[in-house]
Each structure stands twice: as structure tokens, then as C-alpha cells.
Amino acid sequence: MSWEDPSSEIDGLAPTLVEIRRDIHKHPELGFEEIRTQRLIGGWLSKLGYQPQESARTGLIADLHPERHGQAGVRTVALRADIDCLPMPEHTDLPWRSVHDGRAHKCGHDGHTAILLGTAAILAHYRDRVAGNVRLLFQPAEEGVEGGGAKVMVAEGALEGVSEVYGLHNWPGYAKGQLRVTAGPIMAQVHNFEISVRGKGGHGSQPQSCRDPIVAGAALVTALQSVVSRGLSASGGAVVSVCTFEAGTTSNVIPDVARLTGTIRSYSEEVTTRVLSRFREVTAGIGATYGVEVDLALEAGYPVLVNDADCVAAVERVGRQVGMELSREGLPMAGGEDFAYFAKALPSAYFFLGAGLEGEDTPGCHHPDFDFDDGLIPVGMQMFLGLVRERLSA
Ligand SMILES: [Zn+2]
Ligand SMILES: [Zn+2]
């Protein structure tokens, strides 16, 4: 039992944390509605001697050494956990399955929360060994398209006086025991789009009197695929996917309107700007070519998440110390993540803990069969505690 190797304390705490994780899982709450979860976290932290403060309405912030925070020469390392669930069904028969229809912890934020609660307990025990301050960020509303909880926390000043921020995510697509992280972009910038193609409908036998939105829409789908393949250099760096195409009601009527929706992912703001400008040109061009009205609506999601090289080096050192297998494979990933707002504000690192079991097709995040792997709770705690040791040694 020691600050240098808290494994036995972590193991001792694990059963309690598993119970808490499953309790949160059973009572999932959507973004900015995490009232019960906030109360649970607040109660745990207060019992440990922290003075948690409300942040972003349903989130919480707690400092290990509030009296030191903001003093000259004092470094504060922030650790973040997201706490919200997804608006989707739960398809498991687990005893801790969601009691709310259409709400479920299918991204493992219940597990991330338990990891940070456990970390808080060990830190409180060894508080005298920590130079500087540790700030715990329990962040609401990660799952959303715009204006996630991280953005609100940053706007409210949650990072004032903080030196760097770390965050993690479980990932069943990577083998258990793996730590995946990379410097630079690690998660994508997201834009969702909705396009309406308005032509002129009529009888299916009389195309000469119509402006067919289906033919124009089909041409648009193909043309949009050239935005990346012909609009960007060999290194690319963007994904364009048309994910819905709706038009028409029956086999002998040309409809008035076709509607398309989809998503754009990229790894730099420069590439995004280029893709969006090509998007506008292509949609306008198709409109002119087919004599239809094309309306393009773009919805900006989270910015690109860029990891700091120095922070990543620290994550990798700690990963090696705790016996993880390091990999950069598959990164950056085309998903979006609102930790990007923290990483935009301060040097930060966001990393993945593999959760895939060998020889099994482990359900991935956002799958109705997914459940957080409780075996990752000690691993996540080792990582967070190792980072505090690494960055704030007394
Ligand atoms: Zn998610
Ligand atoms: Zn998630």
C-alpha cells in the first residue's frame, strides 16, 4: 500500500465502485438531466472531504487542494469523466439494466464516472503526497451534436487556473489491455448536413413536364463523393457520408422533393473549410444542372480534438508503468467528442482503453447490447493516478 503503487487500495475499492457503476447504469440520465447522478457523485465526494461545486447545471467540479488553486507556481491537473447516457434502448437482461425506456448507458459513461470516483477516493487518501492541485471534472451532456457540457464548463470558467486536462474512453473495438493514444488530432470535427432538392413532380410517364428531384438527388450523392476524392490532396483527412435519402411515395409518381442527410468528419479546421466550400459549390452546381432548387443546411458539431504531444508522452509513460500495450493503430478516429473544447483551451490528452475480449465479438459503444466492462475501473484509476504522480510529484 503506497502512493507509488496503490494497486491494493484500488483492488479493495473495486467491488464498491462496481456497485456504484451498476447503480448509475440502472438509472441513466440524458445530457443536462443528470440530477440523480450529480447527487450520487456529490454525496461520494463530500464524504471524502471534497467540496464539490455545481458546473454546467448538472455537472460537478471538485478540487483536491482548493486552498492552493490559483496561487503563483501551483499547477493544477484536471481529470475529466463524462456522466450522461444515450437516448436509446437497452437490449440486455443484466440485473442492472436500465429502468428507463429509451435511455441507456451505452457509451460507458457510467464506467468513466466510477473510475473518477475511485480516483477521487485514492487521491483523498494520499492528498499530502500531491504537490499542486487536482481538479475533478464530472461533465454532463457529452452525447449531443452541439453545445455539449464541456463547452458550457469551459465558458463557466472550469479551466481557470488549470494547467492541463486528461480524459479517457473505453473502447470495445480495441483489445483489452491496450492503450491507444496519439499526439495531434485523435477525434474528428463533425458537421451534419441536411439537403432538400426541390423540383417539380408529376406523372411518372411524363418526365418532360417535371423537374425530377430523384435524378438530381442521385447525381448529388455521387458528386458529393468527389468532394474528398477530388477536392483534397492524397493525405485526404475527411469523410463524407450520405446516410439517408428519402423521396417519393409510389411507383408511378415523380415527387416534388428529395431529402438527403449525412455527416462530414475531418481532422483539421483547414480541411473542414475546404470541404464545406466544395459542398456549397457542388450543391449549387447540381441545382443549376438539373433545374432544381437545392437547399443545404449545415449543423456544426464538436471541433477536432487535438492532443498535446507532451501530455501524450506522459500518458504513454504511465501506460507502460502500469503494464498496458501501447498502440496508435486506427487513430485518429472519425467520431466526435466534446473533450475537444478542453483540448482547445489547454494542453490535454484524451486516450482509449481497449475493452474487446479475445475471440469474442464484444458489442461496441452505442450498440444496444453494450455494457461497460467493470474490469476497466482499476485500469482507468491506475492511469489517472499515474498521471497525477507523473505531473504533480511532491
Ligand atoms: Zn458515445
Ligand atoms: Zn462516450
Short mmCIF file of C-alpha atoms and ligand atoms in Angstrom, two decimals:
data_model
loop_
_atom_site.label_atom_id
_atom_site.label_comp_id
_atom_site.label_asym_id
_atom_site.label_seq_id
_atom_site.Cartn_x
_atom_site.Cartn_y
_atom_site.Cartn_z
CA MET A 1 0.00 0.00 0.00
CA SER A 2 1.64 3.19 -1.15
CA TRP A 3 1.14 6.30 -3.24
CA GLU A 4 3.72 4.93 -5.68
CA ASP A 5 1.74 1.71 -6.12
CA PRO A 6 -1.86 1.98 -4.89
CA SER A 7 -2.88 -1.36 -6.51
CA SER A 8 -4.05 -2.97 -3.28
CA GLU A 9 -6.18 0.06 -2.33
CA ILE A 10 -7.64 0.09 -5.83
CA ASP A 11 -8.46 -3.62 -5.59
CA GLY A 12 -10.03 -3.08 -2.17
CA LEU A 13 -12.24 -0.31 -3.52
CA ALA A 14 -13.18 -2.06 -6.78
CA PRO A 15 -16.26 -4.01 -5.56
CA THR A 16 -17.83 -0.81 -4.16
CA LEU A 17 -17.09 1.04 -7.42
CA VAL A 18 -18.62 -1.79 -9.47
CA GLU A 19 -21.78 -1.49 -7.38
CA ILE A 20 -21.88 2.27 -7.95
CA ARG A 21 -21.24 1.83 -11.67
CA ARG A 22 -24.16 -0.59 -11.97
CA ASP A 23 -26.40 1.70 -9.93
CA ILE A 24 -25.65 4.59 -12.32
CA HIS A 25 -26.24 2.21 -15.23
CA LYS A 26 -29.64 1.24 -13.85
CA HIS A 27 -30.68 4.91 -13.55
CA PRO A 28 -29.36 6.54 -16.73
CA GLU A 29 -29.92 10.25 -17.33
CA LEU A 30 -29.66 12.26 -20.55
CA GLY A 31 -27.48 15.32 -21.05
CA PHE A 32 -28.27 18.22 -18.67
CA GLU A 33 -30.76 15.98 -16.84
CA GLU A 34 -28.19 14.17 -14.66
CA ILE A 35 -29.84 15.17 -11.36
CA ARG A 36 -29.65 11.80 -9.61
CA THR A 37 -26.15 11.11 -10.95
CA GLN A 38 -24.99 14.54 -9.79
CA ARG A 39 -26.40 13.89 -6.32
CA LEU A 40 -24.68 10.50 -6.15
CA ILE A 41 -21.32 11.97 -7.18
CA GLY A 42 -21.70 14.92 -4.83
CA GLY A 43 -22.50 12.64 -1.89
CA TRP A 44 -19.45 10.44 -2.53
CA LEU A 45 -17.11 13.44 -2.89
CA SER A 46 -18.45 15.22 0.20
CA LYS A 47 -17.92 12.09 2.30
CA LEU A 48 -14.28 12.09 1.16
CA GLY A 49 -13.83 15.70 2.32
CA TYR A 50 -14.16 17.42 -1.08
CA GLN A 51 -16.35 20.48 -1.53
CA PRO A 52 -17.98 19.81 -4.92
CA GLN A 53 -19.31 22.81 -6.84
CA GLU A 54 -22.07 22.68 -9.44
CA SER A 55 -20.91 23.27 -13.00
CA ALA A 56 -22.78 23.29 -16.33
CA ARG A 57 -26.06 22.82 -14.37
CA THR A 58 -25.85 19.05 -13.84
CA GLY A 59 -22.08 18.59 -13.62
CA LEU A 60 -19.69 18.96 -10.68
CA ILE A 61 -16.18 20.24 -10.08
CA ALA A 62 -14.09 19.31 -7.05
CA ASP A 63 -10.55 20.30 -6.06
CA LEU A 64 -8.20 18.14 -4.03
CA HIS A 65 -6.42 21.22 -2.67
CA PRO A 66 -8.80 24.15 -3.19
CA GLU A 67 -6.69 26.33 -0.86
CA ARG A 68 -3.77 26.09 -3.28
CA HIS A 69 -5.66 26.58 -6.52
CA GLY A 70 -4.71 29.70 -8.42
CA GLN A 71 -1.68 30.50 -6.24
CA ALA A 72 1.50 31.51 -8.02
CA GLY A 73 3.56 28.49 -9.07
CA VAL A 74 0.82 25.99 -8.23
CA ARG A 75 -0.01 23.57 -11.01
CA THR A 76 -3.49 22.08 -11.31
CA VAL A 77 -4.09 18.92 -13.30
CA ALA A 78 -7.71 18.29 -14.29
CA LEU A 79 -9.21 14.82 -14.80
CA ARG A 80 -12.50 14.53 -16.64
CA ALA A 81 -15.31 11.99 -16.70
CA ASP A 82 -18.49 12.30 -18.78
CA ILE A 83 -21.64 11.26 -16.91
CA ASP A 84 -24.60 11.23 -19.34
CA CYS A 85 -26.41 8.37 -21.11
CA LEU A 86 -27.80 7.96 -24.63
CA PRO A 87 -31.40 8.23 -25.85
CA MET A 88 -31.61 4.57 -26.93
CA PRO A 89 -32.95 1.23 -25.74
CA GLU A 90 -31.16 -1.32 -23.61
CA HIS A 91 -31.21 -4.86 -25.02
CA THR A 92 -29.54 -6.75 -22.19
CA ASP A 93 -31.04 -8.90 -19.44
CA LEU A 94 -28.48 -7.74 -16.88
CA PRO A 95 -29.76 -7.27 -13.31
CA TRP A 96 -28.59 -3.64 -13.59
CA ARG A 97 -30.33 -2.97 -16.92
CA SER A 98 -31.85 0.48 -17.39
CA VAL A 99 -35.15 1.05 -15.60
CA HIS A 100 -36.00 3.86 -18.05
CA ASP A 101 -37.36 3.06 -21.51
CA GLY A 102 -35.36 4.70 -24.27
CA ARG A 103 -32.46 5.74 -22.03
CA ALA A 104 -29.33 3.69 -21.52
CA HIS A 105 -25.64 3.93 -20.66
CA LYS A 106 -24.47 2.53 -24.00
CA CYS A 107 -21.25 4.50 -24.21
CA GLY A 108 -19.84 3.50 -20.81
CA HIS A 109 -20.00 6.95 -19.20
CA ASP A 110 -21.29 5.11 -16.10
CA GLY A 111 -17.87 3.40 -16.02
CA HIS A 112 -15.94 6.62 -16.65
CA THR A 113 -17.79 8.18 -13.71
CA ALA A 114 -16.93 5.22 -11.45
CA ILE A 115 -13.26 5.48 -12.48
CA LEU A 116 -13.10 9.14 -11.48
CA LEU A 117 -14.99 8.50 -8.21
CA GLY A 118 -12.44 5.80 -7.34
CA THR A 119 -9.58 8.09 -8.31
CA ALA A 120 -11.05 10.77 -6.03
CA ALA A 121 -11.01 8.33 -3.10
CA ILE A 122 -7.35 7.32 -3.53
CA LEU A 123 -6.31 10.94 -4.05
CA ALA A 124 -8.10 11.98 -0.86
CA HIS A 125 -6.20 9.25 1.00
CA TYR A 126 -2.84 10.44 -0.34
CA ARG A 127 -3.64 14.14 -0.55
CA ASP A 128 -0.41 15.10 1.27
CA ARG A 129 1.65 13.38 -1.41
CA VAL A 130 0.23 15.54 -4.20
CA ALA A 131 2.05 18.78 -4.98
CA GLY A 132 -0.23 21.36 -6.56
CA ASN A 133 -3.91 20.65 -7.08
CA VAL A 134 -6.06 18.08 -8.84
CA ARG A 135 -9.39 19.22 -10.24
CA LEU A 136 -12.04 16.60 -10.90
CA LEU A 137 -14.42 17.44 -13.73
CA PHE A 138 -17.68 15.47 -13.77
CA GLN A 139 -19.04 16.66 -17.07
CA PRO A 140 -22.67 16.39 -18.20
CA ALA A 141 -24.04 16.10 -21.73
CA GLU A 142 -21.23 14.66 -23.83
CA GLU A 143 -23.64 12.90 -26.18
CA GLY A 144 -25.10 15.54 -28.40
CA VAL A 145 -24.36 17.30 -31.58
CA GLU A 146 -23.91 20.85 -30.46
CA GLY A 147 -23.15 22.67 -27.27
CA GLY A 148 -22.06 19.72 -25.16
CA GLY A 149 -21.38 20.03 -21.43
CA ALA A 150 -17.65 20.59 -21.96
CA LYS A 151 -18.31 23.81 -23.85
CA VAL A 152 -20.53 25.09 -21.04
CA MET A 153 -17.96 24.12 -18.38
CA VAL A 154 -15.20 25.98 -20.23
CA ALA A 155 -17.46 29.04 -20.66
CA GLU A 156 -18.22 28.98 -16.93
CA GLY A 157 -14.51 29.09 -16.11
CA ALA A 158 -13.95 25.45 -15.07
CA LEU A 159 -10.44 25.57 -16.54
CA GLU A 160 -9.33 28.84 -14.96
CA GLY A 161 -6.04 28.23 -13.17
CA VAL A 162 -5.78 24.70 -14.64
CA SER A 163 -2.53 23.61 -16.34
CA GLU A 164 -3.61 20.53 -18.29
CA VAL A 165 -6.56 18.15 -18.71
CA TYR A 166 -6.81 14.37 -19.18
CA GLY A 167 -9.76 12.27 -20.27
CA LEU A 168 -10.32 8.66 -21.26
CA HIS A 169 -12.82 6.45 -23.06
CA ASN A 170 -13.42 2.72 -23.01
CA TRP A 171 -13.39 1.17 -26.49
CA PRO A 172 -14.55 -2.42 -27.18
CA GLY A 173 -13.19 -2.18 -30.74
CA TYR A 174 -9.65 -2.33 -29.29
CA ALA A 175 -8.29 -5.33 -27.42
CA LYS A 176 -8.46 -5.25 -23.64
CA GLY A 177 -5.09 -4.31 -22.18
CA GLN A 178 -4.40 -1.86 -24.98
CA LEU A 179 -3.87 1.85 -24.50
CA ARG A 180 -4.45 3.77 -27.71
CA VAL A 181 -3.37 7.37 -27.91
CA THR A 182 -1.68 9.67 -30.37
CA ALA A 183 -0.37 13.23 -30.42
CA GLY A 184 -2.18 15.68 -32.69
CA PRO A 185 -5.72 15.05 -33.93
CA ILE A 186 -7.30 11.99 -32.30
CA MET A 187 -11.03 12.60 -32.88
CA ALA A 188 -12.76 14.34 -35.75
CA GLN A 189 -14.56 17.59 -36.28
CA VAL A 190 -18.20 16.85 -37.02
CA HIS A 191 -20.66 18.59 -39.32
CA ASN A 192 -24.06 17.11 -40.06
CA PHE A 193 -25.92 18.19 -43.19
CA GLU A 194 -29.46 18.18 -44.50
CA ILE A 195 -30.15 18.82 -48.16
CA SER A 196 -33.52 19.30 -49.74
CA VAL A 197 -33.79 19.01 -53.53
CA ARG A 198 -36.98 20.66 -54.71
CA GLY A 199 -38.07 20.01 -58.30
CA LYS A 200 -41.48 19.64 -59.89
CA GLY A 201 -43.40 16.41 -59.57
CA GLY A 202 -45.83 14.80 -61.99
CA HIS A 203 -46.84 11.60 -63.72
CA GLY A 204 -44.09 9.01 -63.93
CA SER A 205 -44.77 8.65 -67.66
CA GLN A 206 -44.28 12.40 -68.35
CA PRO A 207 -40.72 13.35 -67.29
CA GLN A 208 -40.63 16.17 -69.85
CA SER A 209 -43.15 18.15 -67.74
CA CYS A 210 -41.26 17.53 -64.47
CA ARG A 211 -38.04 18.52 -62.76
CA ASP A 212 -37.11 15.19 -61.23
CA PRO A 213 -35.60 15.64 -57.75
CA ILE A 214 -34.65 11.94 -57.53
CA VAL A 215 -32.33 12.04 -60.54
CA ALA A 216 -30.86 15.34 -59.29
CA GLY A 217 -30.51 13.89 -55.76
CA ALA A 218 -28.81 10.74 -57.08
CA ALA A 219 -26.35 12.90 -59.04
CA LEU A 220 -25.76 14.90 -55.89
CA VAL A 221 -24.91 11.76 -53.86
CA THR A 222 -22.30 10.80 -56.44
CA ALA A 223 -20.95 14.34 -56.80
CA LEU A 224 -20.55 14.74 -53.03
CA GLN A 225 -18.27 11.69 -53.03
CA SER A 226 -15.88 13.66 -55.22
CA VAL A 227 -15.51 16.39 -52.56
CA VAL A 228 -12.97 14.24 -50.70
CA SER A 229 -11.57 12.15 -53.57
CA ARG A 230 -11.05 15.13 -55.94
CA GLY A 231 -11.13 18.10 -53.60
CA LEU A 232 -8.40 17.12 -51.16
CA SER A 233 -4.80 16.05 -51.51
CA ALA A 234 -3.56 12.46 -51.27
CA SER A 235 -3.40 12.73 -47.48
CA GLY A 236 -7.16 13.43 -47.51
CA GLY A 237 -8.28 13.79 -43.95
CA ALA A 238 -12.06 13.87 -44.30
CA VAL A 239 -15.06 11.56 -44.55
CA VAL A 240 -18.32 12.46 -46.31
CA SER A 241 -21.25 10.07 -45.87
CA VAL A 242 -24.78 10.47 -47.16
CA CYS A 243 -26.77 8.46 -44.63
CA THR A 244 -30.43 8.98 -45.62
CA PHE A 245 -32.16 9.59 -48.95
CA GLU A 246 -35.92 9.98 -48.91
CA ALA A 247 -38.18 10.71 -51.85
CA GLY A 248 -41.45 9.64 -53.36
CA THR A 249 -44.44 7.60 -52.26
CA THR A 250 -45.36 5.32 -55.14
CA SER A 251 -44.04 3.78 -58.36
CA ASN A 252 -45.72 6.00 -60.95
CA VAL A 253 -45.36 9.49 -59.49
CA ILE A 254 -42.30 11.70 -59.76
CA PRO A 255 -42.20 13.55 -56.40
CA ASP A 256 -41.61 17.24 -55.77
CA VAL A 257 -38.87 16.84 -53.21
CA ALA A 258 -35.97 14.58 -52.26
CA ARG A 259 -34.28 14.89 -48.87
CA LEU A 260 -30.76 13.78 -48.01
CA THR A 261 -28.93 13.85 -44.70
CA GLY A 262 -25.42 12.85 -43.76
CA THR A 263 -22.26 13.67 -41.93
CA ILE A 264 -18.86 15.21 -42.61
CA ARG A 265 -15.82 14.34 -40.44
CA SER A 266 -12.38 15.89 -40.72
CA TYR A 267 -9.20 16.25 -38.71
CA SER A 268 -8.30 19.89 -39.21
CA GLU A 269 -10.16 23.19 -39.45
CA GLU A 270 -8.39 23.92 -42.73
CA VAL A 271 -9.69 20.71 -44.33
CA THR A 272 -13.17 21.42 -42.94
CA THR A 273 -13.21 24.88 -44.52
CA ARG A 274 -12.21 23.38 -47.87
CA VAL A 275 -14.80 20.58 -47.67
CA LEU A 276 -17.61 22.95 -46.70
CA SER A 277 -16.81 25.36 -49.52
CA ARG A 278 -16.78 22.46 -52.05
CA PHE A 279 -20.09 21.29 -50.57
CA ARG A 280 -21.67 24.64 -51.32
CA GLU A 281 -20.27 24.70 -54.88
CA VAL A 282 -21.36 21.14 -55.67
CA THR A 283 -24.91 21.59 -54.35
CA ALA A 284 -25.31 24.88 -56.26
CA GLY A 285 -23.90 23.24 -59.42
CA ILE A 286 -26.31 20.30 -59.25
CA GLY A 287 -29.17 22.72 -58.75
CA ALA A 288 -28.24 24.63 -61.91
CA THR A 289 -27.61 21.48 -63.96
CA TYR A 290 -30.93 19.81 -63.16
CA GLY A 291 -33.06 22.91 -62.80
CA VAL A 292 -33.97 22.13 -59.20
CA GLU A 293 -33.73 24.15 -56.01
CA VAL A 294 -31.11 22.75 -53.66
CA ASP A 295 -31.07 23.89 -50.02
CA LEU A 296 -28.08 22.98 -47.90
CA ALA A 297 -28.30 23.20 -44.09
CA LEU A 298 -25.14 22.54 -42.11
CA GLU A 299 -25.05 21.86 -38.39
CA ALA A 300 -21.65 22.28 -36.73
CA GLY A 301 -20.81 19.65 -34.11
CA TYR A 302 -17.78 19.35 -31.87
CA PRO A 303 -14.41 20.71 -33.04
CA VAL A 304 -11.47 18.45 -33.86
CA LEU A 305 -9.87 17.00 -30.72
CA VAL A 306 -6.13 17.69 -30.80
CA ASN A 307 -3.87 16.01 -28.23
CA ASP A 308 -0.79 17.79 -26.89
CA ALA A 309 2.46 15.89 -27.58
CA ASP A 310 3.89 16.42 -24.09
CA CYS A 311 0.69 15.29 -22.36
CA VAL A 312 0.52 12.25 -24.65
CA ALA A 313 4.12 11.36 -23.73
CA ALA A 314 3.05 11.40 -20.07
CA VAL A 315 0.05 9.15 -20.84
CA GLU A 316 2.35 6.72 -22.67
CA ARG A 317 4.88 6.64 -19.82
CA VAL A 318 2.13 5.88 -17.32
CA GLY A 319 0.63 3.28 -19.64
CA ARG A 320 3.98 1.46 -19.78
CA GLN A 321 4.37 1.69 -15.99
CA VAL A 322 1.02 0.02 -15.42
CA GLY A 323 1.70 -2.68 -18.00
CA MET A 324 -0.52 -1.65 -20.88
CA GLU A 325 0.17 -2.45 -24.51
CA LEU A 326 0.60 0.83 -26.41
CA SER A 327 -0.80 1.37 -29.89
CA ARG A 328 -1.67 4.20 -32.28
CA GLU A 329 -3.48 2.00 -34.75
CA GLY A 330 -6.75 3.34 -36.16
CA LEU A 331 -6.14 6.87 -34.90
CA PRO A 332 -7.34 9.49 -35.45
CA MET A 333 -10.86 8.18 -35.19
CA ALA A 334 -13.75 9.67 -37.17
CA GLY A 335 -16.03 10.02 -34.12
CA GLY A 336 -16.67 13.35 -32.40
CA GLU A 337 -16.06 14.12 -28.70
CA ASP A 338 -16.68 17.30 -26.75
CA PHE A 339 -13.46 16.86 -24.74
CA ALA A 340 -12.25 18.80 -27.81
CA TYR A 341 -13.33 22.02 -26.03
CA PHE A 342 -10.98 21.28 -23.12
CA ALA A 343 -8.17 20.38 -25.53
CA LYS A 344 -8.75 23.61 -27.43
CA ALA A 345 -8.33 25.61 -24.24
CA LEU A 346 -5.33 23.84 -22.65
CA PRO A 347 -2.64 21.23 -23.33
CA SER A 348 -4.54 17.98 -22.95
CA ALA A 349 -4.56 14.29 -23.72
CA TYR A 350 -7.52 12.02 -24.43
CA PHE A 351 -6.89 8.29 -24.66
CA PHE A 352 -8.68 4.99 -25.24
CA LEU A 353 -8.69 1.91 -23.01
CA GLY A 354 -9.32 -1.24 -25.04
CA ALA A 355 -12.28 -3.32 -23.86
CA GLY A 356 -12.52 -6.03 -26.53
CA LEU A 357 -12.36 -9.63 -25.34
CA GLU A 358 -10.28 -12.10 -27.32
CA GLY A 359 -12.23 -14.41 -29.59
CA GLU A 360 -15.47 -12.57 -28.83
CA ASP A 361 -17.44 -10.03 -30.78
CA THR A 362 -17.74 -7.55 -27.88
CA PRO A 363 -20.66 -5.15 -28.56
CA GLY A 364 -19.32 -1.69 -29.30
CA CYS A 365 -20.20 1.70 -27.83
CA HIS A 366 -23.71 2.85 -28.88
CA HIS A 367 -24.83 -0.76 -29.53
CA PRO A 368 -27.98 -1.81 -27.60
CA ASP A 369 -26.13 -4.90 -26.26
CA PHE A 370 -23.16 -2.89 -24.97
CA ASP A 371 -22.25 -2.86 -21.28
CA PHE A 372 -19.21 -1.21 -19.70
CA ASP A 373 -16.51 -3.72 -18.71
CA ASP A 374 -16.09 -3.33 -14.93
CA GLY A 375 -12.56 -4.72 -15.25
CA LEU A 376 -11.57 -1.33 -16.68
CA ILE A 377 -12.35 0.53 -13.46
CA PRO A 378 -8.97 -0.33 -11.82
CA VAL A 379 -7.16 0.24 -15.13
CA GLY A 380 -8.65 3.70 -15.57
CA MET A 381 -7.83 4.56 -11.95
CA GLN A 382 -4.21 3.42 -12.44
CA MET A 383 -3.96 5.69 -15.47
CA PHE A 384 -5.45 8.77 -13.77
CA LEU A 385 -3.46 8.26 -10.55
CA GLY A 386 -0.29 7.62 -12.54
CA LEU A 387 -0.81 10.89 -14.41
CA VAL A 388 -1.18 12.80 -11.15
CA ARG A 389 2.03 11.15 -9.85
CA GLU A 390 3.79 11.93 -13.11
CA ARG A 391 2.68 15.58 -13.33
CA LEU A 392 2.41 16.59 -9.65
CA SER A 393 5.08 14.73 -7.74
CA ALA A 394 5.77 16.18 -4.31
ZN ZN B 1 -21.00 7.96 -27.09
ZN ZN B 2 -18.75 8.22 -24.93
#
